[in-house]
Short mmCIF file of C-alpha atoms in Angstrom, two decimals:
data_model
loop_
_atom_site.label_atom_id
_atom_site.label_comp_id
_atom_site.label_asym_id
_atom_site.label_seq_id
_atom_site.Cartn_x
_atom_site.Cartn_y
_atom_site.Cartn_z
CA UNK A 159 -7.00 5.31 0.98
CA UNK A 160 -7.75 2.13 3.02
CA UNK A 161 -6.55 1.60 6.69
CA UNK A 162 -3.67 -1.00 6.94
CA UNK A 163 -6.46 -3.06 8.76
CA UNK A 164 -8.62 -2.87 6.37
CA UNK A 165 -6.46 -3.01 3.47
CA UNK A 166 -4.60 -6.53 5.01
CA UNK A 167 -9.00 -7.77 4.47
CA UNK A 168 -8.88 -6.52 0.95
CA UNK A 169 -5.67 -8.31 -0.54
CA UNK A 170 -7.05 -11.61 1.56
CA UNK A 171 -10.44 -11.40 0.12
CA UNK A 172 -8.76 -11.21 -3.65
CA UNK A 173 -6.50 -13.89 -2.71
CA UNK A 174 -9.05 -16.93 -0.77
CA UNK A 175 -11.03 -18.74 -2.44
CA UNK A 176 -13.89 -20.95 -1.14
CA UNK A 177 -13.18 -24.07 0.36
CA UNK A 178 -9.40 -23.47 0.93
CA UNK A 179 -7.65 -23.68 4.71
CA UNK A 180 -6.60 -20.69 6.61
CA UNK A 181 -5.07 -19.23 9.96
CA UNK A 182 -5.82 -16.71 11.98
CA UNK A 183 -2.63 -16.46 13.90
CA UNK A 184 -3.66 -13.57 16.55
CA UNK A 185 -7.59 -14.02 17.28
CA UNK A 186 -7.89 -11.40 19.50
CA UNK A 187 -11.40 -10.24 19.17
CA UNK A 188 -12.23 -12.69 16.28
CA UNK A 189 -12.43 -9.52 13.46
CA UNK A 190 -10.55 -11.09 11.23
CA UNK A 191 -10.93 -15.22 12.32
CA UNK A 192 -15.52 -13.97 11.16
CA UNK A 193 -13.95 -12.28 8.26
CA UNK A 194 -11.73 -15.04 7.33
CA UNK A 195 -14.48 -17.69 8.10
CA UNK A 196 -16.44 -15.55 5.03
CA UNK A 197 -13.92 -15.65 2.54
CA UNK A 198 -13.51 -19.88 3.08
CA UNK A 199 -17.15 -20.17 2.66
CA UNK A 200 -19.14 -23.38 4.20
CA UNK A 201 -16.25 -25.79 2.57
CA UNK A 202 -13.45 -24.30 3.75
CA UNK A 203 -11.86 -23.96 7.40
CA UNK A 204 -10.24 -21.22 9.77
CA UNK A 205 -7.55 -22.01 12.47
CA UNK A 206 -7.47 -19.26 15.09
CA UNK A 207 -4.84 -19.42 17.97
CA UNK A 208 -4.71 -16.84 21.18
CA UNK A 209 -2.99 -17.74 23.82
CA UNK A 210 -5.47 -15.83 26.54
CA UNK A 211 -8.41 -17.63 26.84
CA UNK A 212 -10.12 -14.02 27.30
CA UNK A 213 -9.46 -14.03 23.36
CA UNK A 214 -11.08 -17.42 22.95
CA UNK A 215 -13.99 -16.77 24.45
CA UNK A 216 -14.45 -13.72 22.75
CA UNK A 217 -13.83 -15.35 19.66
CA UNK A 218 -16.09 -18.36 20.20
CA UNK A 219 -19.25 -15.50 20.90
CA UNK A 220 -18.39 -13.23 17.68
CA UNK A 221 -18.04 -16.73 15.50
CA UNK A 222 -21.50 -17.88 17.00
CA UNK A 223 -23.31 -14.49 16.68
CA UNK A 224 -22.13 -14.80 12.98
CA UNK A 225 -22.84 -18.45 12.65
CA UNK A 226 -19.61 -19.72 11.34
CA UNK A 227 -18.64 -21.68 14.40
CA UNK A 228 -18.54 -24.92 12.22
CA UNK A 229 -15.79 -23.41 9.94
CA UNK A 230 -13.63 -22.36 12.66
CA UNK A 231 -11.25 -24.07 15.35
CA UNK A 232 -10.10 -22.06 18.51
CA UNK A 233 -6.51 -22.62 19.91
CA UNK A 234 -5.98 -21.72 23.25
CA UNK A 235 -2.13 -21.85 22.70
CA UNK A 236 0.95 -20.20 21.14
CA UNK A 237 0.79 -19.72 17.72
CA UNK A 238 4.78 -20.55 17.45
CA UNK A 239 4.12 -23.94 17.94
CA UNK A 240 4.32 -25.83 14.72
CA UNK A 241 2.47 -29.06 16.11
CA UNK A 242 -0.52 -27.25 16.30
CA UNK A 243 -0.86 -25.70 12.61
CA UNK A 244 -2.97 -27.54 9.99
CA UNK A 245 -0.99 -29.80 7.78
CA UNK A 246 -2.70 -28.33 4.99
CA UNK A 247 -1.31 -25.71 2.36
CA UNK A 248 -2.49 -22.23 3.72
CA UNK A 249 -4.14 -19.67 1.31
CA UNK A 250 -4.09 -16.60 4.09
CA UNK A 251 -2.16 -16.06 7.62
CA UNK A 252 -3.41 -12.97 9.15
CA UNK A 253 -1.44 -11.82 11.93
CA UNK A 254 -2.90 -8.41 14.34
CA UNK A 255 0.19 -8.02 16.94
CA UNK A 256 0.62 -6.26 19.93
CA UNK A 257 -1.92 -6.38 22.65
CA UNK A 258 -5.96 -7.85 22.94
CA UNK A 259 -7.80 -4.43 22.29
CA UNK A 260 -10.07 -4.41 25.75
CA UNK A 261 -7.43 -6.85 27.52
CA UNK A 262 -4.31 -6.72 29.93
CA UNK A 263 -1.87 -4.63 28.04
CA UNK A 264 1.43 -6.30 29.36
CA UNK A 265 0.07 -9.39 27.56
CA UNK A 266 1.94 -8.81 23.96
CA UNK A 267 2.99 -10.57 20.48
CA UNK A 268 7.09 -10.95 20.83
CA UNK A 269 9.49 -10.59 18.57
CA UNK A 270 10.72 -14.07 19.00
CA UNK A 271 7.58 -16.44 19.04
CA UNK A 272 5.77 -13.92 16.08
CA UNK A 273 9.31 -14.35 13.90
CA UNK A 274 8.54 -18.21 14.69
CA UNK A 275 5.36 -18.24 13.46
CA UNK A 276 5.62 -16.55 10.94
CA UNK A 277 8.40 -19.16 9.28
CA UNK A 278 5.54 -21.35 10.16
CA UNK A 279 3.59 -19.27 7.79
CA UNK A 280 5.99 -19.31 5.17
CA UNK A 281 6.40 -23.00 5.25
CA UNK A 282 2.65 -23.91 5.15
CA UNK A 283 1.65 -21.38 2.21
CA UNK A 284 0.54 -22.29 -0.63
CA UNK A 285 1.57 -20.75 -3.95
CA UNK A 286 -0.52 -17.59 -4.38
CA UNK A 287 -1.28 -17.85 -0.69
CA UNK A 288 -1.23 -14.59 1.56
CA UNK A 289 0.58 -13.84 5.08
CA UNK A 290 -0.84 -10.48 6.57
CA UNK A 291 0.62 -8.84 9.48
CA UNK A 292 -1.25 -5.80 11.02
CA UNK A 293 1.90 -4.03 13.20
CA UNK A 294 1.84 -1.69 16.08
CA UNK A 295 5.27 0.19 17.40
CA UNK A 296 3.53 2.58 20.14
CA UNK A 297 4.02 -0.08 23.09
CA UNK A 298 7.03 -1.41 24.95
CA UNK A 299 8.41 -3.81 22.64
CA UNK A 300 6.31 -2.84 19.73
CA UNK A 301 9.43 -1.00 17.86
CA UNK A 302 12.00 -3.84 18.27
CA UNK A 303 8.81 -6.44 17.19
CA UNK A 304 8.20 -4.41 13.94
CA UNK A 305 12.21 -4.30 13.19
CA UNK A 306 12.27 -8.50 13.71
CA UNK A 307 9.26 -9.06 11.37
CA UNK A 308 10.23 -7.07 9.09
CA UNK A 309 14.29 -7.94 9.03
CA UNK A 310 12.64 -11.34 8.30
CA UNK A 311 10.34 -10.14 5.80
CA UNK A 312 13.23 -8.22 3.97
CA UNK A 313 14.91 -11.32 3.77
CA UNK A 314 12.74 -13.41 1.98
CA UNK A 315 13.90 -14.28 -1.79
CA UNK A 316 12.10 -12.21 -4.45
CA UNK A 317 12.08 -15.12 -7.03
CA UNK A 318 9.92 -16.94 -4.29
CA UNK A 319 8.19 -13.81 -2.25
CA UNK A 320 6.69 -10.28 -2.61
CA UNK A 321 6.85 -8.33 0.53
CA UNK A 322 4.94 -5.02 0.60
CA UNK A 323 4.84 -2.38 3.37
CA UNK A 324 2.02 -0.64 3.38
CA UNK A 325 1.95 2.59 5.65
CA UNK A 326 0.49 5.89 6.77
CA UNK A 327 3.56 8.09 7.20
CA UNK A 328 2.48 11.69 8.57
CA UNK A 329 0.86 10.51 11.86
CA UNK A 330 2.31 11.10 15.57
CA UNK A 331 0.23 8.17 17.04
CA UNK A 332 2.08 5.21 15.71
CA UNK A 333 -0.60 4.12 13.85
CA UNK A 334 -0.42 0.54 12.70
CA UNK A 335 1.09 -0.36 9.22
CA UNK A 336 0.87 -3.34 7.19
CA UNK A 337 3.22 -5.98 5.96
CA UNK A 338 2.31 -8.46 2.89
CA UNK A 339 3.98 -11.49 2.15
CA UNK A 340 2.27 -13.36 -0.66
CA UNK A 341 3.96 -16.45 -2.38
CA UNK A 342 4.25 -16.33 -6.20
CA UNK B 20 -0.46 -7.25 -4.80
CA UNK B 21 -0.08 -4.36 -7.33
CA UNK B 22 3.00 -2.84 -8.55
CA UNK B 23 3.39 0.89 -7.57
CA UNK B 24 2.82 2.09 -10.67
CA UNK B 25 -0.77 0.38 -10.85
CA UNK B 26 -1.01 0.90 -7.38
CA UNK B 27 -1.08 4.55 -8.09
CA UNK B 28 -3.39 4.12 -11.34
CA UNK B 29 -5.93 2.19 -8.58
CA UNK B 30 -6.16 5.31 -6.58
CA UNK B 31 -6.35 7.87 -8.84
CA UNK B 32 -9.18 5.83 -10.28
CA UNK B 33 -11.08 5.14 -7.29
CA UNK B 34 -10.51 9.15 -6.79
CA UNK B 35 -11.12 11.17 -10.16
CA UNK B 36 -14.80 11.41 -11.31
CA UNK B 37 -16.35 12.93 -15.09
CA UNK B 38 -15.62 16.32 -16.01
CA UNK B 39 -13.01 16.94 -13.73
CA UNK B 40 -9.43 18.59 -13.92
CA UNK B 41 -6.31 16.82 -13.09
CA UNK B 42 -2.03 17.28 -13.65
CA UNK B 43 0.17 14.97 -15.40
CA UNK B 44 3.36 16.56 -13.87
CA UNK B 45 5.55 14.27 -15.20
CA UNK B 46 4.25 13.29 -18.47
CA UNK B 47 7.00 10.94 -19.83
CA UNK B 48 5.77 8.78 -22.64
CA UNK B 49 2.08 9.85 -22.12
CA UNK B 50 1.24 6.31 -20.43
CA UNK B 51 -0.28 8.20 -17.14
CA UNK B 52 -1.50 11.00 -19.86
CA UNK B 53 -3.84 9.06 -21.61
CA UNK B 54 -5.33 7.38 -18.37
CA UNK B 55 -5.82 10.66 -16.79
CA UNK B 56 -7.79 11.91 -19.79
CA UNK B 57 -9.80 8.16 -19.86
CA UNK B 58 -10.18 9.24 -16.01
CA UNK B 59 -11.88 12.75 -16.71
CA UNK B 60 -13.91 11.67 -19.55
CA UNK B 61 -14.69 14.19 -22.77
CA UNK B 62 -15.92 16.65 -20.61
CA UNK B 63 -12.67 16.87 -17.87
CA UNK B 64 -9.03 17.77 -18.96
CA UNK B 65 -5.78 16.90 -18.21
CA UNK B 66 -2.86 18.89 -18.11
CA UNK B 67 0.51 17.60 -18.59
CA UNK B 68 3.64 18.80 -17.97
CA UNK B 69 7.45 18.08 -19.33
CA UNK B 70 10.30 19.94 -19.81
CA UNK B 71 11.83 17.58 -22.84
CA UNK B 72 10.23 18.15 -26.09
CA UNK B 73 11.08 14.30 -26.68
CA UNK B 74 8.85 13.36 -24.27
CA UNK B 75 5.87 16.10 -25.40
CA UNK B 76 6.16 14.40 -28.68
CA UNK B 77 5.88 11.00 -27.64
CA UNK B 78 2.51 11.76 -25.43
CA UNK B 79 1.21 13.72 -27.96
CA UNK B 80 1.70 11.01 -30.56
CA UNK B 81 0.08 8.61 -27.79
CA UNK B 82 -2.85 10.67 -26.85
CA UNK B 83 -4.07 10.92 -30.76
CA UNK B 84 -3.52 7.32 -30.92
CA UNK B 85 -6.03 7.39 -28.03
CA UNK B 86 -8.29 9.80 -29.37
CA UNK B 87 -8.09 11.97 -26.32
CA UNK B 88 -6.17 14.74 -27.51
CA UNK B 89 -8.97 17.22 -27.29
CA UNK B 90 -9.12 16.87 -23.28
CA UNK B 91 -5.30 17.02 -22.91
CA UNK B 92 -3.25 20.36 -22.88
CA UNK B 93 0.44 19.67 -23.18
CA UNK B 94 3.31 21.72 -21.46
CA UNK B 95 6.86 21.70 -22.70
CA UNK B 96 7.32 24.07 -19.04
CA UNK B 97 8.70 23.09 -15.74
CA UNK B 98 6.42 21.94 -13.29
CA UNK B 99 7.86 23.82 -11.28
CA UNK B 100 5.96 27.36 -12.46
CA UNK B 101 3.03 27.96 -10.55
CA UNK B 102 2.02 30.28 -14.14
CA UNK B 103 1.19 27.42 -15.99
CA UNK B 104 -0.48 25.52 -13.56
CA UNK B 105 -4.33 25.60 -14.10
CA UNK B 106 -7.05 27.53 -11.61
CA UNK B 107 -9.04 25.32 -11.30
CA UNK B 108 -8.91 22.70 -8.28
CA UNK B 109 -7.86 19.66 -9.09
CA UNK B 110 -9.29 16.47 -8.34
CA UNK B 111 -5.62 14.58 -9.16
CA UNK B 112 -2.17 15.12 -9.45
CA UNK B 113 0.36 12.30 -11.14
CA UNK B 114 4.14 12.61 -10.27
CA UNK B 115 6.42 10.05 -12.17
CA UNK B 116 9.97 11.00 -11.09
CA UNK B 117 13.73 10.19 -12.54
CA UNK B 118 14.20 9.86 -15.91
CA UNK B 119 12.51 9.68 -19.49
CA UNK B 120 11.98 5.83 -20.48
CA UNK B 121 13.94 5.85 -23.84
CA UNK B 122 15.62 9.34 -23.25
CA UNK B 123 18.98 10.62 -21.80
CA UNK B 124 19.35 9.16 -18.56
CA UNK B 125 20.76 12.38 -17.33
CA UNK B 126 17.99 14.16 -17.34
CA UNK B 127 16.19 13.72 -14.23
CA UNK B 128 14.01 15.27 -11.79
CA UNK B 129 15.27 16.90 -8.84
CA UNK B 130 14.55 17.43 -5.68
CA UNK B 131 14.50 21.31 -5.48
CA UNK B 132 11.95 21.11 -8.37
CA UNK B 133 10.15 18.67 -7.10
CA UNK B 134 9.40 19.37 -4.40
CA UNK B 135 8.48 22.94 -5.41
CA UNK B 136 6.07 21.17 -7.77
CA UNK B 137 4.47 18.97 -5.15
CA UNK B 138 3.77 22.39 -2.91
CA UNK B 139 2.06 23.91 -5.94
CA UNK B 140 -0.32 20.73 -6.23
CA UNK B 141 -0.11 20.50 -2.69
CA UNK B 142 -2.14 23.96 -2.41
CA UNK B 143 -4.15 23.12 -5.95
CA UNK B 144 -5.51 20.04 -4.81
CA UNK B 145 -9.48 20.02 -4.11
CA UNK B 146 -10.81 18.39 -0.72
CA UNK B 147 -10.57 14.70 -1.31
CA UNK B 148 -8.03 14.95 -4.26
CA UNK B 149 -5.18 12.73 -4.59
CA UNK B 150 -1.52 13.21 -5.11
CA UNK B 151 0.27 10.19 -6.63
CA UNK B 152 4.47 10.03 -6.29
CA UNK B 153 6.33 7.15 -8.17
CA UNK B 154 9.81 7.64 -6.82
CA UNK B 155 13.06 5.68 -8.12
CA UNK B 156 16.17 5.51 -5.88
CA UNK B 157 18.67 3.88 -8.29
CA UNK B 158 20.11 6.47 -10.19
CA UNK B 159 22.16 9.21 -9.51
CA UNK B 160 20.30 11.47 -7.18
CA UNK B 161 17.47 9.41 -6.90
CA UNK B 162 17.93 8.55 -3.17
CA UNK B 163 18.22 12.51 -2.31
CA UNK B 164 15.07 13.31 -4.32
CA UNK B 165 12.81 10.40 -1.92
CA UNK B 166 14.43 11.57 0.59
CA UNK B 167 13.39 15.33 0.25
CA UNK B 168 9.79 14.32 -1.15
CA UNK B 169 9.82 11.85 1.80
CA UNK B 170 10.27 14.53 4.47
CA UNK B 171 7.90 17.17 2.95
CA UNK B 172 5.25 14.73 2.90
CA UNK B 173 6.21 13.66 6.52
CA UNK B 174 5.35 16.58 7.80
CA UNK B 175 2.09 17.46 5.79
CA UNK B 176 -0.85 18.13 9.32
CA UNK B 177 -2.37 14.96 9.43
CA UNK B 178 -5.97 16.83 9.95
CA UNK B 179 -5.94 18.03 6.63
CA UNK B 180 -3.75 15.02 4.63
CA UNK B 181 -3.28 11.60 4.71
CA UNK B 182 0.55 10.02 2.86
CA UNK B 183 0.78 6.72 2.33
CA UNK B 184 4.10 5.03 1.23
CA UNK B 185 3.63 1.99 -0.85
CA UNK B 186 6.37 -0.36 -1.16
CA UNK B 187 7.95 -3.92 -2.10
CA UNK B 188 10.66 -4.49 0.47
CA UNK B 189 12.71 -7.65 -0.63
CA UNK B 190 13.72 -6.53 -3.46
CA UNK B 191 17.27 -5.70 -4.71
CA UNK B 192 17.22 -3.43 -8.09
CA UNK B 193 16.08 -0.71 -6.36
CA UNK B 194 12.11 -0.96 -7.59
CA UNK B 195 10.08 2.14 -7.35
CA UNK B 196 8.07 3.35 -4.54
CA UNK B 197 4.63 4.74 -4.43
CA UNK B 198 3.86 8.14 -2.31
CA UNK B 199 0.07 8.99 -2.38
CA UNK B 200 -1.61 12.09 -0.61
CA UNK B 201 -5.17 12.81 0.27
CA UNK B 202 -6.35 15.47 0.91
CA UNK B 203 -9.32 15.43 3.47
#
């Protein structure tokens, strides 16, 4: 059974196709913005936002050691800022939360900006399109993060929305779990 | 994003090789009975368990329709009787809990049972065999029975297991939940 990390990769591989627009909402280490920048292909384009520029940088070196930098634009700002999202329709959103993995560990995701950008999410995807959203609960904050996102996520109207939780459920580490939004 | 149900199917798949021996537990209408036996090939064998004769009758009508009726032993037992549980260990384990599709609604599986059931395939399960739980919380009962398959799983040593709950989130009939196990 796939990690939520690497199971988020596996329902946004079988949902992009090449050519189309997405976001990577957290960049973090750039994981996910190289992965996405695969699935788009040449033709398509990736929007990455951190808002430490530690997270930028190491983004711009994994996107040039894989040589997608063409396909991709950094963002050194807040994801929760709409002004700053493609106009585009979105196929995939991937969001990693918490704190940069090898960074300052006070520096986390918040319940209020994610919750905003992630209505940002829902308004910019396109049918079919994918919203992943890798959570942790094992830091300060983390718990009443995970209850926002997915109070939000419960919320969304089934006619419109499938919302999936996707979760390993006999570890004492929080381990991170995975919520799916995809657009029908 | 798959439904539970298929969900389930998925893993077992990905899980269950030629020649190998695996437990309907629930067999129902014989749906998860005939892809077990498709699973194992000629040379594996299912064995499937109900205690209505309605629904042995049913699968068995099913699995001739198939043309896998040789590889399939059917039980009109409990699953709850460790007796007529095979030796062998087994590579998979399918759980489809509340009530017969068709049948009397008020016949249903129960916790007690089930969960004695689950502890017998619990300890008959090979290294890297997979336990799959569809659970329904809308009828009568149905919330007690997660509940008490929930917290057995819960506590299953995460050294030797790992339980993954599967579920859609924003929705209101009550859908049905997947549980899977692996064991390690």
């Amino acid at each position: 059974m796939k990690k939520p990390l690497l199971f988020a990769q596996e329902l946004v591989k079988n949902t992009v196709k090449e050519g189309e627009i997405v976001v990577d909402a957290t960049c973090g280490n750039g994981h996910d913005t190289v992965f996405l920048a695969q699935c788009v292909g040449a033709k398509g384009h990736v929007y990455a936002f951190d808002i430490q520029k530690e997270a930028i940088i190491s983004t711009e070196k994994r996107i040039k050691s894989a040589g997608v930098q063409e396909r991709v634009t950094l963002k050194n700002v807040s994801h929760a800022k709409r002004e700053f999202w493609p106009q585009e329709p979105l196929a995939a959103v991937m969001f990693n939360l918490g704190y940069l993995p090898g960074g300052d560990h006070a520096i986390v995701t918040k319940a209020e900006s994610t919750v905003a950008a992630l209505q940002i999410a829902i308004n910019s995807l396109k049918q079919g399109g994918i919203i992943t959203l890798v959570v942790y609960t094992g830091h300060p904050g983390g718990k009443e993060e995970y209850q926002a996102v997915r109070d939000f996520c419960t919320a969304l109207p089934q006619q419109d929305f499938t919302v999936l939780e996707y979760q390993f459920i006999n570890q004492i580490n929080y381990p991170p779990l995975l919520l799916a939004v995809k657009r029908l």
